[in-house]
Amino acid sequence: MEKWMLIDGNSIAYRAFFSMPLLTNAAGQHTNAVFGFTLMLLKLLDQEKPTHVLVAFDAGKITFRHEGYTEYKGGREKTPPELSEQFPVLKELLNAFNISQFELSGYEADDIIGTLTRVADEKGVSTVVVTGDKDMLQLASDKVTIAVTRKGVSEVDLYSPEAIQEKYGLVPLQIIDLKGLMGDTSDNIPGVPGVGEKTALKLLHEHGSVENVLDNLDKLKGKLKENIENHKDDAIMSKRLATIFREVPIEQGTDEIRYDGYDAVKLAEAFRKLEFKSLIERLQLGADAGDAEEAAQASAAELSIHVIESDKDEALLEQLLQTLEKTDKNGLYIESVGENPHHAELIGMAVAAEEAVYALPITVLEQPFAAKLRDWLEQPSKPKYGFDLHKAELALTWRGIGFKGAAFDVQLAAYLLDPTEASQTLSGINEKHSLPAVPSDDAVYGKGAKFKVPAAATLYRHLALKAEAVRRLVPIMTEELGRTGMSKLYFDLEQPLSRILAGMESLGIKVEKRELETLGSDLERQLTAIISDIYKHAGTEFNIGSPKQLGEILFDKLGLPAKKKTKTGYSTDAEVLEELAPYHEIIPLILHYRQLSKLQSTYVEGLLKEIREETGKVHTYYRQTIAATGRLSSQFPNLQNIPIRLEEGRKIRKAFVPSEPGWYILAADYSQIELRVLAHISGDANLKEAFINDMDIHTKTAMDVFGVTAEQVDSNMRRQAKAVNFGIVYGISDFGLSQNLGITRRDAGQFIEQYLEVFEGVRRFMDDIKTQARKDGYVTTLLERRRYLNDINASNFNIRSFAERTAMNTPIQGTAADIIKLAMVQMDAALRERKLKSRMLLQVHDELVFEVPEDELELMKSLVPEVMAGALTLDVPLKADVNYGVNWYEAK
DNA sequence: ACGATCACG
DNA sequence: ACGTACGTGATCGTT
C-alpha cells in the first residue's frame, strides 16, 4: 500500500525557525530551522511510515499569482538572512535522508503539493500533507489528510474533511472562501476590512461561498454591508489568490519520490557537520559521542592487532604478506615525527588487511627477514591505500627505502572534498564519517613542547587504529569523489601530481652557499650603517625591529602623526611609513632597514640554514592540501616567495644554480593566466578578443576604460588599468581599488563601472557566480575543484562580502592552479617519454623552473612553453614565456 | 602561541 | 551604512 507524505518545505522551515532559539554550529552556520525541520521529519516518518516522501519548495519570488496583483506577499518582512542561509543546508540534509525535493519556477510549494494531492485523489492513494499553513486545508479529502504544525513544529494537528467540518463547519473547498473574506496579512491578501475569522465563518455558514455572500448583500446591514459592498473586487481577488493551483506541469512520475529510508553514513556525516549530537545518538548513527579514548579502546579491543618486532614474528609477517597477496584492499599508515618530512624520523607503520592489522617499527624494514614487505612497499604494481603518502614517501626515501604504488590517499581526497576543512587529521576525517573513533595525534603524542612518543604498545595500537581507519575510509571517500564530480580531478591530476612533487622535492635545488654569504656580509655592512644612522636621528638606541618601540619613537618621541592603529598599538607598516616619509628623515632609513633585515634574516640566514651540507641543495616541501583555491604551498624553505620585485632582493636568485656543471636554469611562466582564465569562464567577448590578438591586456583595458587609442595610453593610465585588472581577479570592491590607487572611493567606483560596461561578460560572470554560490553553497573551478562558502548568505555585511569576493576569485585562481598542475603532469610525462636529462625543480604558481643540460636547451626552450600553453584548451590561447641563464636570477 | 610585518603569485 | 582587495609562509618581538 502506497502512502504519500508531501511536505511544504518553506512553510515548515519558517515555523521551525521562529519556534526555535537561534542555534549555530562551530562554523557559525545557523542551524535552528534545520534542527526543527529534522525533528518534525523524524517524528512524522515514524508516525506515518510513508512509502513516498516529497518536500516542495517555493522557487523564485515571482509566481503566477503576481500577474494582476503585484503586491502579492508584498507586505511580508524579508526572509531573515539567518533563515535563508539555512535553505541550502536543509536541502543537503534532505539529500542525506534520500528524500526527494521539488521546486518549479513560477509556482509555490502549495501548488506543487496541490497538484500531487489531485493525483493522489485520482489514484486513491492515502496521503498526508505537512504544512504550517491552514490554507492547505482546502486540499483535504477522504484520501488526503492535512497535518498542520502546532506550537513549534514537532506537534501536528491532523485535519480530515470531518475534522474541518467539526472545527469550522465548512467543507475543505470553503477554506478558500474563508480566506477570500478574511484575507491573510502574511501573504498580503486583503480580504474584506472588518471581517475576521468569526464574521467570515458566520457569513459562510449562511451563504456558502463568497459569490453567494455578494449576491445576498441586501440581507446584511450596517458597517458590514458597507465594507463588503466597497470591497467586492478585493474579496473575489482574494479568493482567487487563496486558491491553490492544482494543475502544475509536473513531468516526472511519482515513483521518483519513493522513500526507502535514509543512508545512515550520509546522514551521520550531515548531522555531525551540523553538530546535532543528540540526533546522532537518537538514531544510533555512529560511535557514541562519549570519551574518545574509551571509544578507541573499545574499537581497538575488537581489532586484532599483530605486532611484528623481530624475526621471531616472521610467521605473522608471512600472514600479512599472504593477505596482501589475496586482496588489494588495505590501509597503510606510516608515522613520522616532525613537520618537515625531509628531516622526519620514521617511528613505525601499520597495515590493515582484511580483519587484522599489523604494526611494526620502521627498523624492522631494514632487517633481512622483512625484505618481502619492503618489496611490497617498493612495487608499483602493489596498490597502497594510505594517509599523506606524500610525506611518507619522502621520509622513506631519506631512509633509503623506496615507495611506489600509491593507489589512494585519504588526506588528499579529504582536501578535495573540502579544502577549507581545518581538521585534515585522520582522526577528524574519521569522526566526520562517524566511523569508530581514532584518538587524535595530539591526544596520543601531546603537542608542542609536550610532544613525546608513547610506549611501544600504545604507539602500535594508535597506528593500527589509523591504518584500520584508512582502510574503511577509502571506499567511502572514493564514492564521495564520484558523487561530487571530482574523481577525474583526483585520479588523473592530484594523485599523479603528488608523486611528481615528491620527486621534485627529493631532487632539491642547488644553492650556492658562497653567493649567499657574500650577499650576507654586504647586507651586514649596510645594516650596521643604517642602524647607527637611525639611532642618531632618534636620539636614542632602541630595537628597530620592535613595532612597539618603533611606534613609541616615531609617534610619541618624534611626534609624527599616527595614521593607523593595530590591535596592539600604532601601526608602523610600510604603507603608514611611506605616508610619513615627508615629515622626517628617519622614515626612509627605517624602510630601508626593514627591507635589508628581511633579506638578511629570511633569505640569507634562513636559506643558509636549509642547505644540506652533503649536497649543497635545499629541499622544499610542497603541500598539496593547504590552499583553499587548489594552489600548492611551499615550506622549509618556502621557495615560492624568493624576492624578485626589487633589485636588491632579486640578487638572492643568483644563489640558485644548476646542480650539474655546465647546465642551465630554465624558467617558464604563464602570461596573464588568471585574466585569460577569466576571459574563458566569463565568455566576455571583448576580453577574449584581446587575448586572441595577444594584446597587452593592461593597455587594452586602459584604452577601453578611458576611451582612448593605444597611442594615448600613458604609463599612469596603464598603471591604473593594471590595478583594476588585479581588482577584478580579487573580486572587486571600490574601497579596495581606491586604497590601492590612492584615489577616492567615488572615482574607484566609476572606474569599476566603466570597466564593467565595456567588459559586460565579466559583470555577468560576477553576478552569476554569486547567485550560484548562494544557491549551491560552493563554487567550482574548470576541473570541478570545489570550495564551500559557508558565509555566502551571512547577515553580517563584512562576512558576506568576503565570501562574495572569494566566490569571484576562487574559480579564477583555482582554475589557474588546475592548469599549471596539468602542465606539471604533462611535463613530467614529456621528460620521461623523450628520456631527457632535464629536471623539473620548482613551481611558483604560474611558473615552472627546470635545470637543463646544454644539449637540451634548445629543445626545452620550445617544449616547456608548448606543454604549458597546451595543458588545457580554452576559448583563448594560453601563453608561456621562457628564459634561461646560469642561475635563477639570469633566467629572466 | 600570536600578531605584525613583508616576501611571493 | 557597513569597511575590504585573493592566496600563501618565515621571521621577529611580545604575551
PDB file of N, CA, C and O in Angstrom, chain A residues 82 129 184 243 253 284 286 585-586:
ATOM      1  N   GLU A  82      19.414  34.881   8.499  1.00  0.00           N
ATOM      2  CA  GLU A  82      19.738  33.734   9.353  1.00  0.00           C
ATOM      3  C   GLU A  82      18.919  32.510   8.945  1.00  0.00           C
ATOM      4  O   GLU A  82      19.300  31.387   9.212  1.00  0.00           O
ATOM      5  N   VAL A 129      -0.424  15.695   3.994  1.00  0.00           N
ATOM      6  CA  VAL A 129       0.267  16.927   3.615  1.00  0.00           C
ATOM      7  C   VAL A 129       0.750  17.589   4.900  1.00  0.00           C
ATOM      8  O   VAL A 129      -0.036  17.740   5.841  1.00  0.00           O
ATOM      9  N   ASP A 184      -5.425  37.507   4.408  1.00  0.00           N
ATOM     10  CA  ASP A 184      -4.293  36.897   5.103  1.00  0.00           C
ATOM     11  C   ASP A 184      -3.157  37.914   5.100  1.00  0.00           C
ATOM     12  O   ASP A 184      -2.573  38.211   4.065  1.00  0.00           O
ATOM     13  N   THR A 243      -6.646  30.406  -3.770  1.00  0.00           N
ATOM     14  CA  THR A 243      -6.915  29.110  -4.393  1.00  0.00           C
ATOM     15  C   THR A 243      -5.615  28.446  -4.825  1.00  0.00           C
ATOM     16  O   THR A 243      -4.821  29.028  -5.566  1.00  0.00           O
ATOM     17  N   GLY A 253       7.264  10.977 -12.967  1.00  0.00           N
ATOM     18  CA  GLY A 253       6.300  10.081 -12.344  1.00  0.00           C
ATOM     19  C   GLY A 253       6.448  10.100 -10.840  1.00  0.00           C
ATOM     20  O   GLY A 253       7.450  10.578 -10.302  1.00  0.00           O
ATOM     21  N   GLN A 284      21.284   6.337  16.630  1.00  0.00           N
ATOM     22  CA  GLN A 284      22.416   5.405  16.773  1.00  0.00           C
ATOM     23  C   GLN A 284      23.197   5.337  15.475  1.00  0.00           C
ATOM     24  O   GLN A 284      23.412   4.282  14.890  1.00  0.00           O
ATOM     25  N   GLY A 286      26.314   6.188  14.892  1.00  0.00           N
ATOM     26  CA  GLY A 286      27.762   6.041  14.829  1.00  0.00           C
ATOM     27  C   GLY A 286      28.307   5.772  16.185  1.00  0.00           C
ATOM     28  O   GLY A 286      27.605   5.301  17.074  1.00  0.00           O
ATOM     29  N   GLU A 585      63.362  62.572   8.275  1.00  0.00           N
ATOM     30  CA  GLU A 585      64.410  61.846   7.547  1.00  0.00           C
ATOM     31  C   GLU A 585      64.581  60.415   8.028  1.00  0.00           C
ATOM     32  O   GLU A 585      65.177  59.585   7.335  1.00  0.00           O
ATOM     33  N   ILE A 586      64.108  60.141   9.240  1.00  0.00           N
ATOM     34  CA  ILE A 586      64.308  58.798   9.792  1.00  0.00           C
ATOM     35  C   ILE A 586      63.475  57.751   9.042  1.00  0.00           C
ATOM     36  O   ILE A 586      63.846  56.573   8.985  1.00  0.00           O
TER      37      ILE A 586
END
